[in-house]
Amino acid sequence: MIKSSQQASRITCHYALHALVCFGLVLPACCQQPFQTLLVGVDHRSVTSLDGDWHYLVDQSPGRALYKANGEINDSSYALNSHPNIVGEHNEEYDFSTAPTLKVPGDWNTQVPQLFNYEGVVWYQRDFNADSKPGTRTFLHIGAANYRSHVWVNQKRVCDHEGGYTPFDCEVTDVIHNGSNFVVIAVDATRLVDGIPSVGFDWFNYGGLTRDVFLVNVPAAFIDDYDVHLAHGPRFDPENTEVTGYVHVLGAPPGVSVTVDIPEAGARVTAKTGADGNAPFSVKASKLTLWSPDSPKLYNVILTSGDDKLTDNIGFRDVRVDGTRILLNGKAIFLQGVNMHAENPIRGGRTSSDEDVATTFSYLKDMNANFVRLAHYPHDERMERTADRQGIMIWSEIPNWQHISFDKPEVYAKAVVMLKEMIRRDRNKASVILWSVSNETPNNPTRTRFLTGLANQARALDQTRLITSAILGPKPNGLERVVDDPLCNALDVIGQNEYVGWYESKPEDADNITWKFPQKPVLMSEFGAEAKFGNHGAINQRWTEEQQVNVFQHQFVMFNKIPQLRGTIPWVLTDFRSPTRNIPKLQDGYNRKGLISERGEKKQAFRLFQKAYEDHTIGKAE
Ligand code: GCB
């Protein structure tokens, strides 16, 4: 979520709007405000990269320079980037220009050994050159910064953002000049009880500017958002396809022309902006090659409005549910998936580069997967781009992980903004077929109301994808598991997490367990067991590769008795850092449920899935 200083009250109202609607309260007049700008398709614009070396200073808890005693943000501290007068009177006691540097994008934890476990405030600074034509607008686009960020350019605060996994844009048009400028960003990785996620979670809290930072110069009226997708009527009709959506031109008066051109499909249409800058369009495109894992066809889509032009690569496909089946382009599919965190197994640290993403996709392809669940938060946009090109389907999720403050309207408001930011960034990616609103949340009316509100929001924003959540298993009752979580009513596809054979029961008990689900498609969204790579033993010996395989094999027996099972998503592709995993010699700070170690070594369980997915021996598409 984002807030520029000028727009702070507007955005506060925006948060409030959704909280009020969800919590059934009366809507005051202040709240009729538009959603904050977030540039879409930035990676397809010509931009100035601000990646590279940034100076940094650590602001030790309790954040002396960032927070005032009353908790407000201090605009006259490190933010000013003043230089000390070493020989003269006493003055500032910091100096970015001689401070050490951190690589951006990147977490600070894996770059500076002393900062490995640091969960506080780090200040980043760098100089940059600007050369903008008069009458244009310039934005600072930050791919993601965990968890709260405050941004100053040339000593003026340009925005604040909360949320560690989605991009945000700060307008800097009025504060930059041609020539040399500087930006200071304070990133605070402190966990918050009322944050999303909240204070407890089973992954590593990497802090910093973890994704690319760009300076983006656009015309006065520019395309900030667009949605280009295959028309999604009540029935999929491959003979009669149409491309539809909208192009939003920020700053455009009503009646401005927008052209959507897909040359290879022979489809071109001109639409006009309405009073809100939005230009809805539809164009017949009957000879499209539809996107699928077997044929991940992408089209160049050229969007033009006035002086602004952007070319994206977009795939067209139809995803829907029919009874308990999931249909892709009218054909029933089974999702052969795996879960993953955004952590690089070879280098360690938060995924942030083309190389990191290439490593991950080589594993997915090697495993014969056609699907990945990006747990438990939106990952780097490169993941969706690569998945679009390579034909891997995606589950994307916001970090509503287990216990968050479901009873607080302001937390609901944060969740709505995170959901909107995720959908806005990735709604043009054919690979994304599922939006997930949560993972393993407690079943009670307050959380159900919260998450049902979010699921409805997601559906209202995007009718072309399926809504899901990974739910907790029901309390074991003999050998029958009856799934009656009311959250299922709000979902198109049920995600079921369970750890039979690891956190409960013996691996072989799975053979006799039966499941009863509401009549919807089901994905087994997590199951697995820990094993240390190279640790061998009997099939019932915990922490061995053999036992991990044994757990999975019994799971497969159980799965094949679930008629509406439409996908398997083992937990998890690679061992990943988690500060809660502290058994020496076995875990050493890693969750060991990976099919691959944190050094890229494939465990026996990887081979098991590779074969099962090659032979399609688990589950059925219909
Ligand atoms: C879960 C969570 C996941 C954990 C995993 C585990 O149910 O959804 O975030 O990492 O279990 O390994 O315990």
XYZ file of C-alpha atoms and ligand atoms in Angstrom:
635
model
C 0.000 0.000 0.000
C 1.194 3.432 -0.754
C 0.938 6.948 0.504
C 2.541 10.103 -0.813
C 2.725 13.016 1.581
C 0.216 15.025 -0.450
C -2.047 12.073 -0.765
C -1.801 10.720 2.721
C -5.317 11.605 3.733
C -6.697 10.362 0.437
C -5.119 6.985 0.912
C -6.087 6.755 4.545
C -9.615 7.213 3.297
C -9.040 4.535 0.690
C -8.061 2.044 3.376
C -11.000 3.119 5.415
C -13.388 2.673 2.510
C -12.801 -1.047 2.223
C -12.677 -1.566 5.933
C -15.996 0.161 6.295
C -17.665 -1.770 3.524
C -16.400 -5.077 4.844
C -17.241 -4.319 8.420
C -20.687 -3.045 7.480
C -20.192 0.502 8.710
C -21.504 3.750 7.227
C -19.388 5.342 4.505
C -18.479 8.980 5.081
C -18.202 11.379 2.125
C -14.419 11.666 2.507
C -13.888 8.214 1.124
C -14.950 8.523 -2.505
C -11.345 8.469 -3.645
C -9.599 6.639 -6.460
C -7.035 3.939 -5.890
C -3.439 5.089 -5.696
C -1.461 4.984 -8.936
C 0.727 2.003 -9.423
C 2.566 1.756 -12.722
C 1.793 -1.444 -14.564
C 4.199 -3.055 -17.044
C 7.122 -0.938 -15.848
C 9.515 -3.670 -16.924
C 8.297 -3.052 -20.480
C 8.987 0.672 -20.397
C 12.227 2.405 -21.055
C 13.391 3.349 -17.582
C 16.504 4.502 -15.751
C 17.640 1.730 -13.464
C 18.651 2.814 -9.973
C 19.867 -0.675 -9.161
C 23.438 -0.995 -8.026
C 25.348 0.278 -5.015
C 23.464 2.329 -2.457
C 25.107 3.773 0.643
C 23.536 2.590 3.875
C 23.383 3.452 7.556
C 21.905 1.267 10.247
C 19.401 3.000 12.501
C 19.550 0.967 15.678
C 16.366 0.270 17.542
C 14.346 2.148 18.680
C 14.910 3.900 15.374
C 16.345 7.189 16.632
C 16.648 8.898 13.310
C 13.503 7.560 11.639
C 10.907 7.898 14.367
C 10.226 10.823 16.636
C 9.424 10.149 20.280
C 5.704 10.233 19.433
C 6.197 7.643 16.705
C 5.833 10.057 13.787
C 8.282 9.960 10.915
C 11.192 12.336 11.352
C 11.717 14.312 8.149
C 14.770 16.171 9.357
C 17.193 13.387 10.201
C 19.183 11.127 7.905
C 16.483 11.933 5.372
C 18.195 15.264 4.731
C 21.435 13.608 3.627
C 23.478 16.438 5.149
C 27.239 16.193 5.291
C 29.149 16.692 8.534
C 31.456 19.605 8.961
C 34.335 17.606 10.396
C 36.522 20.531 11.436
C 33.898 23.140 12.264
C 31.123 23.402 14.816
C 29.310 20.322 16.001
C 26.710 19.169 13.524
C 25.379 16.029 11.834
C 27.028 12.826 12.910
C 26.417 10.748 9.849
C 27.630 10.805 6.289
C 26.130 8.715 3.518
C 28.816 9.681 1.035
C 31.497 7.717 2.875
C 29.200 5.005 4.227
C 29.489 1.412 2.982
C 27.206 0.164 0.230
C 24.579 -2.504 -0.272
C 23.555 -3.936 -3.621
C 20.055 -3.113 -4.750
C 18.078 -5.211 -5.401
C 18.968 -7.401 -2.478
C 18.280 -8.051 1.157
C 20.723 -6.671 3.709
C 20.806 -9.942 5.681
C 22.886 -11.898 3.197
C 25.133 -9.004 2.196
C 26.467 -7.917 5.576
C 27.208 -10.656 8.127
C 26.495 -8.328 11.066
C 23.033 -7.669 9.651
C 22.081 -11.301 9.170
C 19.506 -11.322 11.953
C 18.764 -7.609 11.908
C 15.063 -6.723 11.846
C 15.122 -2.960 12.224
C 15.639 0.182 10.161
C 18.279 0.594 7.467
C 18.672 3.862 5.546
C 19.639 3.718 1.881
C 20.977 6.617 -0.155
C 22.133 7.165 -3.705
C 22.605 9.996 -6.161
C 20.954 9.866 -9.550
C 20.772 11.951 -12.658
C 17.524 13.164 -14.080
C 16.889 14.597 -17.493
C 13.166 15.054 -17.899
C 11.475 17.055 -20.604
C 9.211 19.849 -19.407
C 5.615 18.758 -19.069
C 6.445 15.120 -18.347
C 6.019 13.235 -15.068
C 8.575 11.172 -13.233
C 8.081 8.343 -10.773
C 10.331 6.312 -8.569
C 9.207 2.709 -8.923
C 10.245 0.370 -6.133
C 9.664 -3.300 -6.946
C 9.380 -4.218 -3.254
C 10.891 -3.195 0.072
C 10.309 -5.158 3.248
C 8.344 -4.147 5.308
C 7.674 -0.394 5.676
C 9.391 2.239 3.555
C 9.686 6.006 3.691
C 11.124 7.773 0.675
C 12.685 11.242 0.379
C 14.014 12.829 -2.793
C 16.128 15.953 -2.430
C 14.999 16.171 1.214
C 11.248 16.008 0.493
C 9.259 13.007 1.579
C 7.605 11.612 -1.519
C 5.892 8.512 -0.179
C 5.442 5.913 2.499
C 4.536 2.310 1.873
C 3.605 -0.674 3.986
C 3.903 -4.230 2.694
C 7.025 -6.159 1.812
C 6.111 -7.874 -1.423
C 4.371 -5.526 -3.828
C 5.627 -2.585 -5.898
C 4.923 1.066 -5.259
C 5.475 4.309 -7.116
C 6.364 7.697 -5.703
C 5.815 10.699 -7.893
C 8.949 12.890 -7.919
C 8.060 15.264 -10.778
C 8.035 18.367 -8.607
C 11.038 17.583 -6.443
C 13.675 16.634 -9.019
C 15.659 18.871 -11.324
C 17.743 18.048 -14.352
C 21.209 17.011 -13.280
C 22.186 15.455 -9.971
C 19.563 14.528 -7.355
C 19.527 12.183 -4.392
C 17.119 9.712 -2.905
C 17.042 8.448 0.679
C 14.890 5.467 1.609
C 14.402 4.213 5.156
C 13.316 0.573 5.186
C 12.000 -0.853 8.429
C 11.809 -4.651 8.643
C 10.367 -4.647 12.163
C 7.553 -7.164 12.513
C 4.185 -5.681 13.464
C 1.372 -7.374 15.331
C -1.049 -5.596 13.015
C 1.108 -6.138 9.943
C 0.494 -8.662 7.160
C 2.037 -11.068 7.893
C 1.864 -10.541 11.647
C 4.830 -11.195 13.955
C 5.063 -14.972 13.611
C 5.741 -16.674 10.278
C 7.745 -19.615 9.032
C 10.124 -17.921 6.626
C 13.023 -15.523 6.830
C 12.244 -11.847 7.275
C 14.670 -10.509 4.674
C 14.838 -6.722 4.976
C 15.717 -4.015 2.498
C 15.166 -2.892 -1.063
C 14.729 -6.436 -2.242
C 13.593 -5.719 -5.806
C 14.552 -3.397 -8.676
C 14.306 0.366 -8.329
C 13.579 2.406 -11.449
C 13.120 6.024 -12.362
C 10.274 6.185 -14.854
C 9.605 9.219 -16.990
C 6.217 9.364 -18.709
C 4.215 11.958 -20.660
C 1.833 14.244 -18.756
C -1.010 11.857 -19.547
C 0.205 8.271 -19.446
C -0.933 4.673 -19.352
C -0.683 3.728 -15.700
C -2.836 0.601 -15.763
C -4.326 -1.814 -18.288
C -6.060 -5.101 -18.500
C -5.935 -7.066 -21.757
C -7.535 -10.505 -21.613
C -9.616 -13.032 -23.478
C -13.320 -12.184 -23.070
C -14.753 -14.395 -20.354
C -18.383 -15.093 -21.207
C -20.674 -17.612 -19.513
C -19.303 -20.312 -21.824
C -15.875 -20.712 -23.412
C -16.246 -20.633 -27.177
C -12.935 -21.218 -28.981
C -14.533 -20.350 -32.345
C -15.588 -16.925 -31.270
C -12.846 -15.312 -29.222
C -12.570 -11.675 -28.363
C -9.918 -9.675 -26.539
C -11.306 -7.222 -24.049
C -10.342 -5.095 -21.046
C -9.382 -1.505 -20.406
C -6.523 0.929 -20.718
C -6.396 3.610 -18.063
C -4.716 6.887 -18.954
C -3.854 8.903 -15.885
C -4.225 12.608 -16.477
C -6.269 12.202 -19.665
C -9.439 14.239 -20.107
C -12.528 12.412 -21.378
C -12.489 11.502 -25.059
C -8.772 10.804 -25.495
C -8.021 7.995 -27.968
C -6.364 4.805 -26.898
C -5.249 2.179 -29.398
C -4.808 -1.485 -28.612
C -2.961 -3.270 -31.389
C -2.126 -6.978 -31.544
C -0.519 -7.126 -35.008
C 0.077 -10.868 -35.105
C -3.586 -11.500 -34.371
C -4.738 -8.884 -36.840
C -6.637 -7.211 -34.004
C -6.636 -3.471 -33.562
C -9.119 -1.209 -31.863
C -9.342 2.423 -30.843
C -11.276 3.332 -27.719
C -11.914 6.613 -25.878
C -11.251 7.491 -22.276
C -14.236 8.262 -20.077
C -14.431 10.847 -17.317
C -12.298 8.602 -15.094
C -9.498 8.247 -17.664
C -10.530 4.682 -18.370
C -10.939 3.377 -21.907
C -12.770 0.027 -22.027
C -12.324 -1.875 -25.293
C -13.232 -5.112 -27.044
C -11.914 -6.501 -30.305
C -12.631 -9.716 -32.203
C -9.565 -11.943 -32.391
C -10.733 -15.245 -33.768
C -7.517 -16.913 -34.903
C -5.644 -16.673 -31.609
C -3.277 -19.406 -30.534
C -4.333 -19.777 -26.927
C -1.778 -19.852 -24.105
C -1.251 -23.158 -22.305
C 1.694 -24.967 -20.675
C 2.151 -26.930 -23.908
C 1.994 -23.830 -26.043
C 2.864 -20.729 -24.027
C 2.124 -18.359 -26.866
C 2.522 -14.646 -26.100
C 1.477 -11.803 -28.372
C 2.981 -8.371 -28.624
C 0.274 -6.005 -27.483
C 0.938 -2.379 -28.342
C -0.902 0.207 -26.274
C -0.814 3.788 -27.452
C -2.377 6.954 -26.123
C -1.109 10.381 -27.189
C 2.621 10.472 -26.536
C 2.621 7.318 -24.475
C 3.271 3.893 -25.927
C 3.925 0.586 -24.221
C 4.373 -2.894 -25.658
C 3.637 -5.857 -23.426
C 3.788 -9.605 -24.188
C 0.482 -11.128 -23.276
C -0.953 -14.629 -23.513
C -4.666 -15.334 -23.967
C -6.391 -18.223 -22.298
C -9.576 -19.186 -20.540
C -9.623 -20.621 -17.022
C -12.816 -21.654 -15.288
C -14.351 -24.211 -13.016
C -16.985 -26.646 -14.190
C -18.365 -28.650 -11.269
C -15.276 -30.159 -9.717
C -13.123 -29.741 -12.821
C -10.681 -26.965 -13.663
C -10.792 -26.119 -17.341
C -8.030 -24.448 -19.306
C -9.238 -23.424 -22.736
C -12.172 -25.779 -22.291
C -10.009 -28.793 -21.420
C -9.869 -30.370 -17.963
C -6.427 -30.061 -16.370
C -4.561 -31.511 -13.412
C -2.073 -29.217 -11.726
C 1.238 -30.952 -11.165
C 2.700 -28.403 -8.836
C 5.066 -27.540 -6.070
C 5.257 -24.778 -3.447
C 8.118 -22.346 -3.259
C 9.434 -19.386 -1.303
C 11.269 -16.486 -2.953
C 14.666 -17.589 -1.748
C 17.554 -18.555 -3.941
C 18.926 -22.014 -3.138
C 22.373 -21.488 -4.597
C 23.172 -17.952 -3.521
C 20.913 -17.726 -0.461
C 18.838 -14.626 0.140
C 15.746 -13.129 -1.436
C 15.249 -13.872 -5.141
C 16.022 -10.738 -7.099
C 17.646 -11.474 -10.447
C 17.139 -13.155 -13.810
C 19.671 -15.760 -12.765
C 17.808 -16.566 -9.530
C 14.596 -17.032 -11.462
C 16.310 -19.136 -14.146
C 17.565 -21.503 -11.418
C 14.051 -21.937 -10.072
C 12.548 -22.596 -13.485
C 15.208 -25.152 -14.316
C 14.033 -27.075 -11.209
C 10.372 -26.757 -12.131
C 10.969 -27.981 -15.651
C 13.233 -30.797 -14.492
C 10.496 -31.893 -12.109
C 7.906 -31.965 -14.936
C 5.775 -29.472 -13.026
C 3.161 -27.426 -14.861
C 2.194 -25.354 -11.822
C 3.788 -23.515 -8.910
C 2.310 -21.977 -5.784
C 4.245 -18.818 -4.994
C 4.012 -18.975 -1.205
C 3.135 -16.935 0.852
C 3.344 -13.508 -0.765
C 3.754 -12.062 -4.265
C 7.191 -12.931 -5.678
C 9.433 -10.965 -8.045
C 7.586 -10.088 -11.273
C 10.258 -11.982 -13.200
C 8.613 -15.161 -11.926
C 5.336 -14.415 -13.707
C 7.135 -13.185 -16.815
C 9.195 -16.370 -17.020
C 6.175 -18.541 -16.258
C 4.333 -16.798 -19.096
C 7.170 -17.637 -21.469
C 7.836 -21.173 -20.235
C 4.283 -22.343 -19.675
C 4.050 -22.795 -15.919
C 0.739 -21.934 -14.226
C 0.824 -19.908 -11.035
C -0.992 -19.530 -7.703
C -0.256 -16.070 -6.304
C -1.024 -15.185 -2.690
C -1.071 -12.283 -0.258
C 0.679 -12.796 3.101
C -2.401 -13.446 5.243
C -0.517 -16.214 6.994
C -2.141 -18.008 9.925
C -2.781 -15.466 12.658
C -3.239 -11.868 11.675
C -5.481 -9.278 13.367
C -8.691 -10.339 11.630
C -10.777 -8.277 14.028
C -9.277 -4.931 13.025
C -10.752 -2.838 10.189
C -7.382 -1.201 9.558
C -5.773 -4.607 9.006
C -8.555 -5.546 6.601
C -7.851 -2.313 4.775
C -4.178 -3.240 4.463
C -5.114 -6.659 3.114
C -7.363 -5.089 0.470
C -4.572 -2.846 -0.704
C -2.111 -5.745 -0.860
C -4.656 -7.734 -2.845
C -5.197 -4.831 -5.234
C -1.482 -4.287 -5.680
C -0.940 -7.980 -6.442
C -3.784 -8.129 -8.956
C -2.855 -4.841 -10.544
C 0.739 -5.900 -11.145
C -0.042 -9.339 -12.540
C -3.487 -9.309 -14.096
C -1.973 -9.337 -17.602
C 0.024 -12.502 -16.960
C -1.574 -15.561 -18.550
C 0.369 -17.856 -16.229
C -1.473 -16.643 -13.137
C -4.644 -18.696 -12.815
C -5.344 -18.475 -9.084
C -5.455 -15.620 -6.597
C -5.153 -16.805 -3.019
C -6.426 -14.714 -0.150
C -4.765 -16.593 2.720
C -2.923 -19.526 4.200
C -3.986 -21.682 7.180
C -6.159 -19.245 9.050
C -8.183 -20.121 12.162
C -11.774 -21.084 11.406
C -13.949 -18.532 13.222
C -16.635 -16.051 12.085
C -14.375 -12.980 12.289
C -11.721 -14.461 10.029
C -14.372 -15.917 7.698
C -15.976 -12.496 7.276
C -12.575 -10.910 6.655
C -11.477 -13.470 4.064
C -14.867 -13.724 2.374
C -14.698 -9.965 1.912
C -11.275 -10.325 0.322
C -12.346 -13.200 -1.927
C -15.291 -11.115 -3.132
C -12.997 -8.156 -3.734
C -10.654 -10.328 -5.795
C -13.551 -11.660 -7.849
C -14.939 -8.188 -8.414
C -11.540 -7.000 -9.616
C -10.870 -9.975 -11.854
C -13.522 -12.329 -13.194
C -11.043 -14.193 -15.379
C -9.259 -16.100 -12.627
C -10.145 -18.472 -9.834
C -10.104 -17.551 -6.165
C -8.574 -19.878 -3.627
C -7.062 -20.138 -0.154
C -4.980 -22.788 1.565
C -7.147 -23.950 4.439
C -6.307 -25.941 7.540
C -7.405 -29.545 7.730
C -10.402 -30.423 9.911
C -9.777 -31.978 13.317
C -9.068 -35.670 12.690
C -12.133 -37.767 13.492
C -11.262 -41.411 13.021
C -10.226 -41.996 9.455
C -12.649 -39.591 7.875
C -11.824 -35.919 7.298
C -14.885 -33.815 6.649
C -13.979 -30.388 5.337
C -16.651 -27.967 6.468
C -14.715 -24.705 6.769
C -17.264 -22.017 5.764
C -14.487 -20.150 3.954
C -14.867 -22.776 1.194
C -18.165 -21.089 0.253
C -16.220 -18.030 -0.856
C -13.709 -19.975 -2.975
C -13.747 -21.350 -6.520
C -11.050 -23.874 -5.752
C -10.277 -25.321 -2.317
C -6.634 -25.474 -1.247
C -6.150 -28.093 1.462
C -3.006 -28.206 3.579
C -2.293 -31.331 5.623
C 0.755 -33.010 7.095
C -0.355 -36.610 7.667
C 2.813 -38.581 8.325
C 4.783 -35.635 9.655
C 2.926 -33.385 12.131
C 0.281 -36.029 12.751
C -0.131 -39.804 12.404
C 2.221 -42.231 10.758
C 2.965 -42.088 7.027
C 1.085 -45.340 6.364
C -2.037 -44.055 8.150
C -2.659 -41.938 5.071
C -3.615 -45.097 3.137
C -6.835 -45.389 5.103
C -7.802 -41.754 5.468
C -10.681 -40.525 3.368
C -11.685 -36.922 2.683
C -15.066 -35.310 2.141
C -15.034 -31.905 0.481
C -17.707 -29.518 -0.734
C -18.369 -30.084 -4.460
C -15.533 -27.934 -5.743
C -12.136 -28.692 -7.260
C -9.522 -29.444 -4.606
C -5.788 -28.857 -4.645
C -3.705 -30.498 -1.948
C -1.868 -27.264 -1.388
C 0.682 -28.474 1.207
C 1.901 -31.842 2.414
C 5.368 -33.149 3.120
C 8.042 -34.104 5.612
C 11.485 -32.880 6.594
C 14.633 -34.614 5.379
C 18.216 -33.525 5.450
C 19.931 -34.046 2.110
C 22.390 -36.946 2.357
C 20.807 -38.296 5.543
C 19.870 -41.908 4.796
C 18.138 -44.601 6.786
C 15.020 -46.728 7.073
C 11.717 -45.593 5.603
C 10.328 -44.886 9.054
C 13.368 -42.976 10.298
C 12.546 -39.306 10.559
C 14.763 -36.709 8.854
C 15.984 -39.186 6.255
C 15.451 -38.876 2.524
C 13.867 -42.337 2.594
C 11.259 -41.279 5.143
C 10.374 -38.189 3.156
C 9.753 -40.401 0.114
C 7.711 -42.791 2.260
C 5.475 -39.972 3.479
C 4.822 -38.864 -0.086
C 4.138 -42.379 -1.348
C 1.418 -42.895 1.256
C 0.027 -39.478 0.469
C -0.346 -40.549 -3.151
C -2.433 -43.538 -2.053
C -4.693 -41.178 -0.107
C -4.893 -38.662 -2.939
C -6.006 -41.210 -5.469
C -9.171 -41.704 -3.408
C -10.199 -38.057 -3.656
C -12.320 -37.886 -6.816
C -12.272 -34.107 -7.073
C -8.520 -33.770 -6.587
C -7.253 -31.446 -9.316
C -3.729 -30.732 -8.208
C -0.877 -31.662 -5.903
C 1.446 -29.042 -4.451
C 4.057 -30.595 -2.143
C 5.701 -28.457 0.473
C 8.277 -27.360 -0.713
C 10.637 -27.013 -3.707
C 13.780 -26.117 -1.766
C 14.859 -26.011 1.860
C 14.413 -22.441 3.022
C 15.600 -20.323 5.908
C 13.317 -20.032 8.884
C 14.499 -18.700 12.249
C 12.069 -21.023 14.016
C 13.786 -24.191 12.783
C 16.455 -24.814 15.344
C 17.372 -28.456 15.618
C 21.171 -28.420 15.338
C 22.701 -30.552 12.602
C 19.294 -31.323 11.106
C 17.715 -27.941 10.562
C 20.298 -25.280 11.487
C 17.846 -22.515 10.705
C 16.281 -24.210 7.659
C 12.886 -25.722 7.082
C 13.980 -29.051 5.573
C 10.821 -30.020 3.747
C 12.485 -29.148 0.453
C 12.684 -31.601 -2.423
C 16.019 -29.882 -3.051
C 18.514 -28.673 -0.445
C 19.486 -25.037 0.096
C 22.593 -25.826 -1.953
C 20.696 -27.142 -4.955
C 21.144 -30.854 -4.157
C 18.164 -32.944 -5.240
C 16.777 -35.298 -2.631
C 15.201 -38.653 -3.466
C 11.754 -37.093 -3.130
C 12.533 -34.809 -6.047
C 13.028 -37.880 -8.264
C 9.785 -39.339 -6.950
C 7.814 -36.312 -8.136
C 9.775 -36.064 -11.351
C 8.672 -39.590 -12.264
C 5.119 -39.296 -10.950
C 4.621 -36.073 -12.908
C 6.200 -37.540 -16.028
C 3.915 -40.582 -15.870
C 0.888 -38.625 -14.598
C 0.267 -41.192 -11.893
C -1.263 -38.896 -9.276
C -4.801 -37.617 -9.683
C -7.015 -37.058 -12.679
C -8.139 -34.029 -14.601
C -11.741 -35.343 -14.588
C 2.468 -24.934 6.896
C 2.624 -23.530 6.449
C 3.995 -23.269 5.876
C 5.036 -23.940 6.756
C 4.798 -25.432 6.722
C 5.749 -26.211 7.609
O 1.407 -25.434 7.070
O 1.635 -23.129 5.559
O 4.202 -21.901 5.781
O 6.322 -23.634 6.380
O 3.511 -25.696 7.179
O 6.794 -26.616 7.154
O 5.426 -26.405 8.778
